[in-house]
Structures are given as structure tokens and as C-alpha cells.
PDB file of C-alpha atoms in Angstrom:
ATOM      1  CA  MET J   1     232.074  -1.843  85.608  1.00  0.00           C
ATOM      2  CA  CYS J   2     233.374  -0.965  81.937  1.00  0.00           C
ATOM      3  CA  ALA J   3     236.863  -0.272  81.147  1.00  0.00           C
ATOM      4  CA  HIS J   4     236.371  -0.243  76.672  1.00  0.00           C
ATOM      5  CA  THR J   5     235.943   2.960  74.981  1.00  0.00           C
ATOM      6  CA  PRO J   6     233.803   4.209  74.516  1.00  0.00           C
ATOM      7  CA  PRO J   7     231.891   2.108  77.244  1.00  0.00           C
ATOM      8  CA  CYS J   8     229.434  -0.592  76.665  1.00  0.00           C
ATOM      9  CA  PRO J   9     225.880   0.129  77.408  1.00  0.00           C
ATOM     10  CA  THR J  10     224.766   0.076  81.573  1.00  0.00           C
ATOM     11  CA  ALA J  11     222.793  -2.911  81.985  1.00  0.00           C
ATOM     12  CA  GLU J  12     219.090  -0.895  82.719  1.00  0.00           C
ATOM     13  CA  ALA J  13     220.286   0.450  78.433  1.00  0.00           C
ATOM     14  CA  PRO J  14     218.181  -0.896  75.521  1.00  0.00           C
ATOM     15  CA  ASP J  15     220.664  -2.242  74.405  1.00  0.00           C
ATOM     16  CA  ARG J  16     222.319  -3.430  76.626  1.00  0.00           C
ATOM     17  CA  GLU J  17     223.339  -6.750  74.691  1.00  0.00           C
ATOM     18  CA  ALA J  18     225.719  -4.955  72.527  1.00  0.00           C
ATOM     19  CA  ALA J  19     227.997  -5.256  75.830  1.00  0.00           C
ATOM     20  CA  ARG J  20     231.285  -7.125  75.235  1.00  0.00           C
ATOM     21  CA  PRO J  21     231.650 -10.729  76.676  1.00  0.00           C
ATOM     22  CA  ARG J  22     233.656 -11.313  79.876  1.00  0.00           C
ATOM     23  CA  ALA J  23     233.424 -14.140  80.533  1.00  0.00           C
ATOM     24  CA  GLN J  24     231.459 -17.628  78.193  1.00  0.00           C
ATOM     25  CA  ARG J  25     229.995 -21.137  78.777  1.00  0.00           C
ATOM     26  CA  PRO J  26     228.528 -21.807  75.039  1.00  0.00           C
ATOM     27  CA  GLU J  27     228.702 -25.496  76.355  1.00  0.00           C
ATOM     28  CA  GLN J  28     226.033 -24.389  79.961  1.00  0.00           C
ATOM     29  CA  GLY J  29     223.673 -21.903  77.370  1.00  0.00           C
ATOM     30  CA  TRP J  30     225.285 -18.185  79.094  1.00  0.00           C
ATOM     31  CA  SER J  31     228.025 -15.629  78.780  1.00  0.00           C
ATOM     32  CA  LEU J  32     228.512 -12.738  81.741  1.00  0.00           C
ATOM     33  CA  LEU J  33     228.687  -9.498  79.280  1.00  0.00           C
ATOM     34  CA  CYS J  34     231.108  -6.649  80.935  1.00  0.00           C
ATOM     35  CA  ASN J  35     228.295  -4.424  82.302  1.00  0.00           C
ATOM     36  CA  GLY J  36     226.662  -7.534  84.571  1.00  0.00           C
ATOM     37  CA  VAL J  37     224.370  -8.969  82.419  1.00  0.00           C
ATOM     38  CA  LEU J  38     224.012 -12.574  82.809  1.00  0.00           C
ATOM     39  CA  LEU J  39     223.051 -13.612  78.967  1.00  0.00           C
ATOM     40  CA  PHE J  40     220.978 -17.110  77.974  1.00  0.00           C
ATOM     41  CA  GLU J  41     221.365 -18.423  74.677  1.00  0.00           C
ATOM     42  CA  ASP J  42     217.666 -18.266  74.148  1.00  0.00           C
ATOM     43  CA  THR J  43     217.770 -15.067  74.402  1.00  0.00           C
ATOM     44  CA  GLY J  44     216.523 -13.943  78.024  1.00  0.00           C
ATOM     45  CA  GLU J  45     218.554 -12.608  81.045  1.00  0.00           C
ATOM     46  CA  LEU J  46     219.160 -12.219  84.515  1.00  0.00           C
ATOM     47  CA  LEU J  47     219.819  -8.333  85.400  1.00  0.00           C
ATOM     48  CA  PRO J  48     222.484  -7.122  88.139  1.00  0.00           C
ATOM     49  CA  ASP J  49     219.811  -6.398  90.044  1.00  0.00           C
ATOM     50  CA  GLY J  50     218.261 -10.150  90.254  1.00  0.00           C
ATOM     51  CA  ARG J  51     215.541  -8.876  87.528  1.00  0.00           C
ATOM     52  CA  ILE J  52     214.616 -11.105  84.638  1.00  0.00           C
ATOM     53  CA  VAL J  53     213.657 -10.987  81.414  1.00  0.00           C
ATOM     54  CA  ALA J  54     211.866 -13.504  79.732  1.00  0.00           C
ATOM     55  CA  PRO J  55     213.149 -14.206  76.220  1.00  0.00           C
ATOM     56  CA  HIS J  56     212.115 -12.563  73.037  1.00  0.00           C
ATOM     57  CA  ARG J  57     213.961 -14.410  70.697  1.00  0.00           C
ATOM     58  CA  SER J  58     212.103 -13.303  67.321  1.00  0.00           C
ATOM     59  CA  LEU J  59     209.405 -15.605  66.474  1.00  0.00           C
ATOM     60  CA  ASN J  60     211.073 -15.948  62.740  1.00  0.00           C
ATOM     61  CA  LEU J  61     214.587 -17.200  64.120  1.00  0.00           C
ATOM     62  CA  ALA J  62     212.457 -20.206  66.526  1.00  0.00           C
ATOM     63  CA  ARG J  63     211.130 -21.005  63.122  1.00  0.00           C
ATOM     64  CA  ALA J  64     214.019 -21.539  61.388  1.00  0.00           C
ATOM     65  CA  ALA J  65     215.458 -23.026  64.336  1.00  0.00           C
ATOM     66  CA  ALA J  66     213.498 -26.050  64.624  1.00  0.00           C
TER      67      ALA J  66
END
């Protein structure tokens, strides 16, 4: 899927969030990454195979934002 050099991490890689954005809708709170991952602003993810990754924002960042 990725045509970048070096290629973006795959959707299964632990660093999948490092992939480049292909489409962004900040007003809706999501970005589609080059590896097919749909990344939400709350750090939740929807993987290309339909699996859901629950938000994993650190507690320190969540408290600072509040």
C-alpha cells in the first residue's frame, strides 16, 4: 500500500501510528494513515481488518488536557 521510501510501518507493526497520513479530517477527529489504519484523535484506532484498538492515551497527557 505504501509507496514511500523507506516504507511506512504496516498496520500490524507496533509503531503503526508512525505511518504518513493519506487523508485527514481534524474537524471530525480522524486521520487515515498510509498503512490503512484509521487513527482517531483520542488515540483509538480502527485497523484495516476491522479490529479495534482502544484509546491508549497516557494518563499524564489526559490530565494535562483536562
